[in-house]
Short mmCIF file of C-alpha atoms in Angstrom, two decimals:
data_model
loop_
_atom_site.label_atom_id
_atom_site.label_comp_id
_atom_site.label_asym_id
_atom_site.label_seq_id
_atom_site.Cartn_x
_atom_site.Cartn_y
_atom_site.Cartn_z
CA MET A 1 -51.47 -43.60 48.64
CA PRO A 2 -48.70 -45.36 47.11
CA HIS A 3 -45.24 -44.04 48.90
CA SER A 4 -44.87 -46.38 51.96
CA PHE A 5 -46.45 -49.23 54.23
CA ILE A 6 -45.93 -50.76 57.07
CA VAL A 7 -44.53 -53.73 57.67
CA SER A 8 -44.01 -53.86 61.53
CA GLY A 9 -46.10 -51.41 63.20
CA THR A 10 -43.43 -48.65 63.32
CA ASN A 11 -40.56 -48.13 59.90
CA PRO A 12 -42.55 -46.92 56.81
CA GLU A 13 -40.78 -48.86 53.78
CA ARG A 14 -38.17 -47.09 51.15
CA THR A 15 -38.91 -47.04 47.91
CA LEU A 16 -35.23 -47.42 45.03
CA LEU A 17 -36.77 -45.39 41.53
CA LEU A 18 -35.05 -46.56 38.46
CA VAL A 19 -34.99 -45.67 35.40
CA ASP A 20 -34.04 -47.09 31.89
CA GLY A 21 -33.40 -44.06 30.22
CA SER A 22 -31.48 -45.62 27.47
CA SER A 23 -34.63 -47.65 27.04
CA TYR A 24 -36.80 -44.43 27.09
CA LEU A 25 -34.04 -41.96 24.67
CA TYR A 26 -34.99 -44.03 21.87
CA ARG A 27 -38.55 -44.13 22.57
CA ALA A 28 -39.18 -40.48 23.08
CA PHE A 29 -36.82 -40.03 20.21
CA HIS A 30 -38.63 -42.04 17.84
CA ALA A 31 -42.75 -40.87 19.13
CA LEU A 32 -41.90 -37.66 19.66
CA PRO A 33 -42.61 -34.72 16.76
CA GLU A 34 -39.12 -33.36 15.44
CA LEU A 35 -38.40 -30.53 17.90
CA LYS A 36 -35.92 -27.69 17.81
CA SER A 37 -34.14 -24.78 20.14
CA PRO A 38 -34.46 -21.29 19.23
CA GLN A 39 -30.95 -22.19 18.20
CA GLY A 40 -31.75 -25.37 15.73
CA GLU A 41 -29.94 -28.07 18.07
CA PRO A 42 -32.80 -31.46 18.21
CA THR A 43 -34.41 -31.55 21.04
CA GLY A 44 -37.58 -33.74 21.27
CA ALA A 45 -35.98 -36.59 22.94
CA ILE A 46 -35.00 -34.37 25.56
CA TYR A 47 -38.37 -33.09 25.99
CA GLY A 48 -39.66 -36.96 26.46
CA VAL A 49 -37.32 -37.98 28.92
CA LEU A 50 -37.19 -34.96 30.77
CA ASN A 51 -41.39 -35.08 30.98
CA MET A 52 -41.15 -38.45 31.62
CA LEU A 53 -38.94 -37.75 34.81
CA ARG A 54 -41.54 -35.30 35.53
CA ARG A 55 -44.55 -37.60 35.81
CA LEU A 56 -42.52 -40.25 37.96
CA ALA A 57 -41.44 -37.81 40.47
CA ALA A 58 -45.22 -36.83 40.46
CA ASP A 59 -46.31 -39.68 40.72
CA TYR A 60 -43.78 -41.83 42.99
CA GLU A 61 -42.82 -40.80 45.98
CA ALA A 62 -38.57 -42.68 46.28
CA GLN A 63 -35.79 -40.96 48.63
CA ALA A 64 -34.31 -42.69 46.35
CA ARG A 65 -33.41 -42.66 42.89
CA ALA A 66 -30.97 -42.78 39.53
CA VAL A 67 -31.25 -42.64 35.63
CA VAL A 68 -29.04 -45.11 33.75
CA PHE A 69 -27.80 -45.35 30.86
CA ASP A 70 -26.10 -48.11 28.53
CA ALA A 71 -21.88 -46.79 28.26
CA LYS A 72 -20.25 -46.38 25.04
CA GLY A 73 -18.02 -48.92 23.70
CA ARG A 74 -18.24 -53.14 24.01
CA THR A 75 -19.64 -54.93 26.99
CA PHE A 76 -18.89 -58.12 27.55
CA ARG A 77 -22.04 -59.64 26.12
CA ASP A 78 -19.95 -59.03 22.79
CA ASP A 79 -17.19 -60.89 24.10
CA GLN A 80 -19.54 -63.84 24.77
CA TYR A 81 -21.17 -62.60 21.55
CA PRO A 82 -19.93 -61.30 18.59
CA GLU A 83 -23.22 -61.40 16.66
CA TYR A 84 -24.80 -59.69 20.16
CA LYS A 85 -26.35 -56.55 18.44
CA ALA A 86 -24.24 -56.82 15.49
CA HIS A 87 -27.19 -55.38 13.20
CA ARG A 88 -28.07 -52.06 14.84
CA ALA A 89 -26.81 -49.01 13.38
CA PRO A 90 -25.43 -45.80 14.42
CA MET A 91 -26.77 -43.53 16.91
CA PRO A 92 -28.32 -40.61 14.55
CA ASP A 93 -26.33 -37.71 15.03
CA GLU A 94 -29.47 -36.14 15.21
CA LEU A 95 -29.95 -38.41 19.20
CA SER A 96 -26.35 -38.38 19.92
CA ALA A 97 -26.45 -34.69 19.52
CA GLN A 98 -28.93 -34.53 22.57
CA VAL A 99 -27.10 -37.16 24.83
CA GLU A 100 -24.58 -35.20 27.17
CA PRO A 101 -27.21 -31.92 27.27
CA LEU A 102 -30.25 -33.97 28.45
CA SER A 103 -27.68 -35.49 31.52
CA GLU A 104 -27.00 -32.05 31.87
CA ALA A 105 -30.74 -31.67 32.34
CA ILE A 106 -31.67 -34.43 34.26
CA ARG A 107 -28.42 -33.22 36.46
CA ALA A 108 -30.94 -30.32 37.32
CA LEU A 109 -33.77 -32.08 38.11
CA GLY A 110 -31.78 -33.78 40.84
CA TRP A 111 -31.68 -36.96 39.64
CA PRO A 112 -28.11 -38.99 40.05
CA VAL A 113 -26.95 -39.65 36.57
CA LEU A 114 -25.61 -44.30 35.65
CA ILE A 115 -23.34 -44.33 33.35
CA VAL A 116 -21.00 -48.03 34.03
CA GLU A 117 -18.23 -49.53 30.76
CA GLY A 118 -18.67 -52.91 30.17
CA VAL A 119 -21.86 -53.48 31.50
CA GLU A 120 -25.43 -52.37 30.40
CA ALA A 121 -27.87 -50.08 31.84
CA ASP A 122 -29.80 -53.60 32.82
CA ASP A 123 -26.98 -54.57 34.57
CA VAL A 124 -26.12 -51.62 36.58
CA ILE A 125 -30.04 -51.62 37.56
CA ALA A 126 -30.12 -55.16 38.75
CA THR A 127 -27.28 -54.68 40.35
CA LEU A 128 -29.13 -51.28 42.56
CA ALA A 129 -32.43 -53.38 42.80
CA ASP A 130 -31.00 -56.46 44.53
CA GLU A 131 -28.76 -54.25 46.88
CA ALA A 132 -32.04 -51.96 47.91
CA THR A 133 -34.48 -55.65 48.58
CA ARG A 134 -31.71 -56.00 50.29
CA ARG A 135 -31.81 -53.68 52.49
CA GLY A 136 -35.77 -54.53 53.02
CA TRP A 137 -36.08 -51.09 50.39
CA ARG A 138 -38.29 -51.92 46.89
CA ALA A 139 -37.36 -50.79 44.32
CA VAL A 140 -39.97 -49.76 40.90
CA ILE A 141 -38.18 -49.55 37.93
CA SER A 142 -39.52 -47.51 34.29
CA THR A 143 -38.23 -49.62 31.04
CA GLY A 144 -39.91 -49.97 27.85
CA ASP A 145 -38.01 -53.52 27.95
CA LYS A 146 -39.59 -56.50 28.82
CA ASP A 147 -36.22 -58.39 29.71
CA LEU A 148 -36.01 -56.52 33.35
CA ALA A 149 -38.85 -58.75 33.81
CA GLN A 150 -36.95 -61.11 35.54
CA LEU A 151 -36.09 -59.01 38.22
CA VAL A 152 -40.17 -58.91 39.16
CA ASP A 153 -41.19 -60.14 42.73
CA SER A 154 -42.84 -59.54 45.80
CA ARG A 155 -40.67 -55.46 46.42
CA VAL A 156 -39.33 -54.64 42.18
CA THR A 157 -41.88 -53.94 40.12
CA LEU A 158 -42.10 -52.44 36.73
CA VAL A 159 -43.46 -49.36 35.30
CA ASN A 160 -43.84 -48.15 31.41
CA THR A 161 -45.17 -44.73 31.33
CA MET A 162 -45.41 -44.66 27.87
CA SER A 163 -48.00 -47.25 27.59
CA ASN A 164 -49.22 -46.51 31.71
CA GLU A 165 -48.14 -50.62 32.33
CA THR A 166 -47.17 -51.65 35.50
CA LEU A 167 -45.92 -55.27 35.91
CA ASP A 168 -46.06 -57.12 39.23
CA ILE A 169 -45.54 -60.26 39.65
CA GLU A 170 -49.08 -60.99 38.67
CA GLY A 171 -49.38 -58.56 35.95
CA VAL A 172 -45.79 -60.72 34.43
CA LYS A 173 -48.05 -63.53 34.52
CA LEU A 174 -50.39 -62.12 32.81
CA LYS A 175 -48.74 -60.86 29.91
CA PHE A 176 -46.38 -62.85 29.33
CA GLY A 177 -47.84 -66.16 30.73
CA VAL A 178 -44.59 -67.61 32.81
CA PRO A 179 -43.67 -65.79 36.33
CA PRO A 180 -40.69 -64.22 36.62
CA GLU A 181 -38.55 -66.88 37.38
CA LYS A 182 -39.21 -68.08 33.89
CA ILE A 183 -38.42 -65.08 31.94
CA VAL A 184 -34.79 -66.15 30.78
CA ASP A 185 -36.02 -68.98 29.73
CA TYR A 186 -38.91 -68.26 27.83
CA LEU A 187 -36.33 -65.27 26.32
CA THR A 188 -34.26 -67.76 25.05
CA LEU A 189 -37.00 -70.68 23.37
CA VAL A 190 -38.26 -66.76 21.62
CA GLY A 191 -35.60 -64.96 20.54
CA ASP A 192 -34.89 -61.28 21.25
CA ALA A 193 -34.53 -59.41 17.39
CA ILE A 194 -33.91 -56.24 18.66
CA ASP A 195 -30.57 -57.25 20.42
CA ASN A 196 -29.98 -59.87 17.29
CA ILE A 197 -30.13 -63.34 19.48
CA PRO A 198 -31.08 -66.49 18.32
CA GLY A 199 -34.21 -68.13 19.49
CA VAL A 200 -35.53 -71.12 18.41
CA ASP A 201 -36.99 -71.02 14.55
CA LYS A 202 -40.73 -70.31 14.43
CA VAL A 203 -40.72 -70.25 18.79
CA GLY A 204 -43.13 -67.67 19.76
CA PRO A 205 -44.56 -66.30 22.92
CA LYS A 206 -47.19 -69.24 23.35
CA THR A 207 -45.67 -71.88 22.42
CA ALA A 208 -42.44 -70.69 24.87
CA ALA A 209 -45.46 -70.92 27.62
CA ARG A 210 -46.61 -73.85 27.13
CA TRP A 211 -43.45 -75.97 26.80
CA LEU A 212 -42.24 -74.13 29.81
CA SER A 213 -45.74 -75.14 31.50
CA GLN A 214 -45.52 -78.56 30.76
CA TYR A 215 -42.00 -79.59 31.61
CA GLY A 216 -41.26 -76.80 34.26
CA SER A 217 -38.15 -74.36 32.61
CA LEU A 218 -35.33 -74.41 29.82
CA GLU A 219 -33.64 -77.65 31.16
CA GLY A 220 -36.59 -79.64 30.95
CA VAL A 221 -37.44 -78.45 27.51
CA ILE A 222 -34.35 -80.03 26.26
CA ALA A 223 -34.62 -82.84 28.21
CA HIS A 224 -37.82 -83.48 26.35
CA ALA A 225 -36.79 -81.87 23.28
CA GLY A 226 -36.85 -85.52 21.14
CA GLU A 227 -40.15 -86.44 22.37
CA ILE A 228 -41.90 -83.17 21.23
CA THR A 229 -43.54 -82.72 17.45
CA GLY A 230 -43.30 -81.44 13.46
CA SER A 231 -41.19 -78.53 13.02
CA VAL A 232 -41.18 -76.46 16.19
CA GLY A 233 -39.21 -79.57 17.60
CA GLU A 234 -36.97 -80.47 14.18
CA ASN A 235 -36.18 -76.74 15.10
CA LEU A 236 -35.54 -76.84 19.22
CA ARG A 237 -33.25 -79.73 18.75
CA LYS A 238 -31.24 -77.34 15.73
CA VAL A 239 -30.05 -75.24 18.65
CA LEU A 240 -29.45 -78.10 21.21
CA ASP A 241 -25.97 -76.26 21.08
CA TRP A 242 -27.00 -72.92 21.14
CA LEU A 243 -29.52 -73.48 24.24
CA PRO A 244 -28.62 -73.72 27.80
CA LYS A 245 -26.44 -77.39 28.16
CA GLY A 246 -24.48 -78.60 31.20
CA ARG A 247 -22.88 -75.69 32.04
CA LEU A 248 -21.84 -74.28 28.92
CA PRO A 249 -24.92 -71.20 29.82
CA LYS A 250 -25.13 -69.47 25.66
CA GLY A 251 -28.24 -68.06 24.97
CA ARG A 252 -29.75 -68.16 28.23
CA GLY A 253 -25.99 -66.34 29.39
CA LEU A 254 -27.01 -63.37 26.53
CA ILE A 255 -30.78 -62.90 28.55
CA THR A 256 -30.15 -62.86 32.38
CA VAL A 257 -29.05 -59.19 33.78
CA LYS A 258 -25.72 -59.05 35.94
CA ARG A 259 -27.11 -58.57 39.38
CA ASP A 260 -23.17 -57.75 41.15
CA VAL A 261 -21.69 -54.94 38.89
CA ALA A 262 -18.76 -52.79 40.20
CA LEU A 263 -21.48 -49.57 40.85
CA PRO A 264 -19.52 -46.29 41.58
CA VAL A 265 -21.77 -45.44 43.67
CA THR A 266 -23.44 -46.26 47.03
CA LEU A 267 -27.63 -46.48 47.48
CA ASP A 268 -27.17 -44.04 50.17
CA GLN A 269 -25.85 -41.46 47.19
CA LEU A 270 -28.46 -41.54 45.31
CA ALA A 271 -30.73 -39.81 47.79
CA ASP A 272 -32.40 -36.86 48.86
CA ARG A 273 -30.35 -35.00 46.24
CA GLN A 274 -31.95 -30.99 44.84
CA ALA A 275 -32.71 -29.83 42.29
CA ASP A 276 -30.62 -27.07 40.73
CA PRO A 277 -33.05 -24.34 39.42
CA SER A 278 -30.28 -21.77 38.26
CA ARG A 279 -29.43 -24.77 36.55
CA GLN A 280 -32.32 -25.71 34.74
CA ARG A 281 -32.84 -21.80 34.61
CA ALA A 282 -29.88 -21.64 31.33
CA LEU A 283 -31.59 -24.88 30.00
CA TYR A 284 -34.90 -24.53 29.34
CA GLU A 285 -33.86 -21.12 28.29
CA ARG A 286 -31.79 -22.84 25.38
CA PHE A 287 -34.01 -25.05 24.66
CA GLY A 288 -36.93 -23.11 24.38
CA PHE A 289 -38.55 -24.82 26.71
CA ARG A 290 -41.18 -21.89 27.61
CA THR A 291 -44.33 -24.08 29.60
CA TRP A 292 -41.03 -25.61 31.94
CA LEU A 293 -38.88 -21.85 31.59
CA LYS A 294 -41.75 -20.43 33.73
CA GLU A 295 -42.09 -23.00 36.19
CA VAL A 296 -38.82 -21.84 37.74
CA GLU A 297 -38.88 -18.34 37.08
CA SER A 298 -41.72 -18.48 39.29
CA ALA A 299 -40.24 -20.20 41.86
CA PRO A 300 -38.23 -18.82 44.54
CA GLN A 301 -34.65 -17.58 43.45
CA GLN A 302 -33.00 -19.60 46.35
CA PRO A 303 -33.71 -22.73 48.20
CA GLN A 304 -37.08 -22.20 50.83
CA GLN A 305 -35.06 -23.01 54.39
CA PRO A 306 -37.54 -24.93 55.74
CA SER A 307 -39.85 -23.45 58.45
CA PRO A 308 -39.17 -23.75 61.89
CA PRO A 309 -40.56 -26.21 64.81
CA SER A 310 -44.66 -26.65 65.08
CA THR A 311 -44.66 -25.68 68.30
CA LEU A 312 -44.37 -29.42 70.44
CA GLN A 313 -47.93 -30.62 71.57
CA LYS A 314 -48.77 -33.65 73.76
CA ARG A 315 -50.18 -35.82 71.49
CA ARG A 316 -52.00 -38.57 71.32
CA TYR A 317 -50.90 -42.49 69.41
CA SER A 318 -53.07 -45.09 69.34
CA ALA A 319 -53.38 -48.84 67.52
CA ILE A 320 -57.84 -49.99 67.03
CA LEU A 321 -56.85 -53.78 68.09
CA THR A 322 -60.71 -54.71 69.10
CA GLU A 323 -64.47 -54.26 67.72
CA GLY A 324 -64.91 -51.76 70.46
CA GLN A 325 -61.74 -49.44 70.14
CA LEU A 326 -63.03 -49.35 66.62
CA ARG A 327 -67.00 -48.53 66.56
CA GLU A 328 -65.46 -45.76 69.66
CA LEU A 329 -63.25 -43.87 66.90
CA VAL A 330 -66.05 -44.24 64.10
CA ASN A 331 -67.93 -41.72 66.66
CA LYS A 332 -64.92 -39.75 66.79
CA LEU A 333 -64.34 -39.91 63.04
CA GLU A 334 -67.80 -38.23 62.60
CA ALA A 335 -67.48 -35.60 65.28
CA ALA A 336 -64.54 -34.49 63.24
CA PRO A 337 -64.68 -31.30 61.36
CA LEU A 338 -61.16 -32.46 59.40
CA VAL A 339 -59.59 -36.09 59.44
CA GLY A 340 -56.51 -36.61 57.54
CA PHE A 341 -57.09 -40.01 56.00
CA ASP A 342 -54.24 -42.47 54.61
CA THR A 343 -54.32 -46.33 53.21
CA GLU A 344 -50.79 -48.67 54.44
CA CYS A 345 -51.33 -50.67 51.51
CA VAL A 346 -48.65 -53.16 49.99
CA GLY A 347 -47.67 -52.89 46.42
CA LEU A 348 -47.74 -49.51 44.69
CA GLU A 349 -50.42 -50.26 41.88
CA PRO A 350 -53.45 -49.22 42.87
CA MET A 351 -55.62 -51.86 40.75
CA THR A 352 -53.25 -54.81 42.65
CA ALA A 353 -52.62 -53.08 46.27
CA ARG A 354 -53.52 -55.34 49.01
CA LEU A 355 -55.04 -53.13 51.55
CA VAL A 356 -53.18 -53.89 55.31
CA GLY A 357 -53.93 -51.20 57.67
CA MET A 358 -55.75 -47.30 57.35
CA SER A 359 -54.31 -44.07 59.75
CA PHE A 360 -56.18 -40.78 61.14
CA ALA A 361 -55.33 -38.03 62.24
CA PHE A 362 -57.67 -35.40 63.62
CA GLY A 363 -57.12 -33.11 66.96
CA ASN A 364 -54.21 -34.10 68.75
CA GLU A 365 -54.90 -38.13 68.03
CA ALA A 366 -53.18 -40.33 65.46
CA VAL A 367 -54.55 -43.58 65.47
CA TYR A 368 -53.44 -46.81 63.04
CA LEU A 369 -56.46 -49.35 62.36
CA PRO A 370 -54.51 -52.39 60.94
CA LEU A 371 -56.20 -55.45 58.86
CA ALA A 372 -54.38 -57.24 57.57
CA HIS A 373 -50.88 -57.51 58.76
CA GLU A 374 -48.89 -60.85 58.85
CA TYR A 375 -45.67 -59.72 60.14
CA PRO A 376 -44.23 -62.34 63.01
CA ALA A 377 -45.77 -61.86 65.72
CA ALA A 378 -48.73 -60.05 64.73
CA PRO A 379 -51.44 -58.64 67.04
CA GLN A 380 -55.10 -59.98 66.53
CA GLN A 381 -56.81 -57.68 64.44
CA ILE A 382 -60.41 -56.73 63.37
CA ASP A 383 -62.38 -59.02 61.12
CA PHE A 384 -61.37 -57.19 57.41
CA GLY A 385 -64.81 -57.39 56.68
CA THR A 386 -65.98 -55.70 59.51
CA ALA A 387 -64.19 -53.41 60.08
CA LEU A 388 -64.47 -52.15 56.62
CA GLU A 389 -68.05 -52.33 56.87
CA LEU A 390 -67.87 -49.92 60.81
CA LEU A 391 -66.10 -47.46 58.94
CA LYS A 392 -68.16 -47.48 55.66
CA PRO A 393 -70.89 -44.08 57.14
CA TRP A 394 -68.06 -42.77 56.84
CA LEU A 395 -65.63 -43.30 54.44
CA GLU A 396 -68.52 -42.94 51.36
CA GLY A 397 -70.17 -39.86 53.48
CA ALA A 398 -69.67 -36.52 51.98
CA GLY A 399 -70.63 -34.27 54.68
CA PHE A 400 -67.32 -36.22 56.93
CA ARG A 401 -63.74 -33.77 55.73
CA LYS A 402 -61.21 -35.51 54.92
CA VAL A 403 -57.30 -34.49 53.92
CA GLY A 404 -54.91 -36.68 52.06
CA GLN A 405 -51.92 -37.23 49.88
CA ASN A 406 -52.52 -38.77 46.74
CA PHE A 407 -56.15 -39.53 46.93
CA LYS A 408 -56.36 -41.33 43.61
CA PHE A 409 -54.32 -44.12 44.43
CA ASP A 410 -57.06 -44.63 47.87
CA CYS A 411 -60.15 -44.44 46.64
CA HIS A 412 -58.92 -47.51 43.46
CA VAL A 413 -57.56 -49.10 47.15
CA LEU A 414 -61.15 -48.73 48.62
CA ALA A 415 -63.26 -49.12 45.64
CA ASN A 416 -62.27 -52.32 44.95
CA GLN A 417 -63.08 -53.31 47.88
CA GLY A 418 -66.61 -51.82 47.38
CA LEU A 419 -66.25 -49.06 48.90
CA ARG A 420 -66.69 -45.31 47.87
CA LEU A 421 -64.92 -42.20 48.95
CA ALA A 422 -65.86 -38.91 49.21
CA GLY A 423 -65.40 -35.62 51.20
CA CYS A 424 -61.87 -35.64 49.91
CA VAL A 425 -61.16 -31.41 50.57
CA HIS A 426 -57.72 -31.37 50.61
CA ASP A 427 -54.89 -33.39 48.73
CA THR A 428 -51.95 -32.25 49.63
CA LEU A 429 -50.15 -33.62 46.73
CA LEU A 430 -52.36 -32.08 44.26
CA GLU A 431 -51.83 -28.88 46.09
CA SER A 432 -47.99 -28.98 46.16
CA TYR A 433 -47.93 -30.01 42.31
CA VAL A 434 -49.89 -27.31 41.76
CA LEU A 435 -48.73 -24.38 43.39
CA GLU A 436 -45.14 -25.72 44.30
CA VAL A 437 -44.28 -27.15 41.14
CA HIS A 438 -40.52 -26.40 41.50
CA GLN A 439 -40.17 -28.45 44.91
CA ARG A 440 -40.59 -32.04 46.30
CA HIS A 441 -44.01 -33.27 46.75
CA ASP A 442 -43.30 -36.53 48.23
CA LEU A 443 -44.94 -36.34 52.53
CA GLY A 444 -41.56 -35.79 54.37
CA ALA A 445 -40.84 -33.30 52.10
CA LEU A 446 -43.63 -31.23 52.61
CA ALA A 447 -43.39 -32.09 56.28
CA LEU A 448 -40.11 -30.33 56.23
CA ARG A 449 -40.27 -27.00 54.08
CA HIS A 450 -43.94 -26.28 55.68
CA CYS A 451 -43.61 -27.33 59.75
CA GLY A 452 -40.18 -28.14 60.42
CA TRP A 453 -40.40 -31.82 61.24
CA GLN A 454 -38.53 -34.72 60.14
CA THR A 455 -40.74 -37.46 59.95
CA ILE A 456 -39.14 -41.26 61.01
CA SER A 457 -38.05 -43.00 57.89
#
């Protein structure tokens, strides 16, 4: 499951989910057919963005989240470079009419909306992502903007719901030919036609990536500009005053995102926002979103109260650190009528996530099997291959019944290890999504709603 992984063996990692609202607003407007409300209002962009947010909420368990839009008016980049975005046409009337009702609908879904004057959405997102990682959180940024690839690191990932693309460190290297820390230099050389930021004429992605690989950085490219032959070398030398030189960054300064924006909210204030079903009903009726309206109308009229805490029972918690303990665990798993199972991973993308452990629960026992933890003072762990070989019959046995949260993720992670997970009879994420579409589906919310338990965070 993609919602968390254990760093120290005790605290699950928290996630901040950020959405580049401005990026998706335009893309939804141009990608979807022209939709109208019963009153004739344009609603295509509203529908597209809300649909994307619903998908993100189902795919990513986050403890805090926000949708960030560009503010109206000038930014510091316009002051630095008057031609910045100068060729962009004004927002179409059909789109501008959807901005305010969209913001209202986003808030009704339980997502905070952030707009900060004088900067762009990218700068707000970068500041929030930095704050999250400083506090030990992960940040997942949903965007179609290549500029934000400069933020990617071991704790920051980009996702693009419209192209089903996920960019971690390796993903950035594969797509652009350079690592995240060189994205700004790369874009400075290539330029950005959308934002009207010139680069080096006739220098495309391959040439920029090759130069940065050969010379190490933009400063290195500038230092060796006299050695580069051909028309691209001539074009490079023509724009040396535009590229960063000494202490006067120009082109690169426009592309670099700010990470110190004064924000109107704290990270904690972006956590645990509840949806407003009554406002959703009113808006969906106005927009003519009949399917979503039926979903909300079928939900309880009042927020469902958490179940009273289940009767406390004495439970046994243990970690498996020896091969003998693991063999004993396998015997218990095969004898249990139903086992709660979860993979613990570093990373949110199932095709690249690194398996570091597995969790099991049956009867009154909860067991954790660390496989690849590397934090300071980590205990000696069972050989990775040996552990998987011992667990393989149970993992692949269709007769061994398992319950989990988002088994699709676990199946991909185990498939990367040559294992075919079987016997998955209950997926609480999918069951909640089908039966409680109006509610949150993360494991913490399910535990509180159905068992009255507050999970560790």
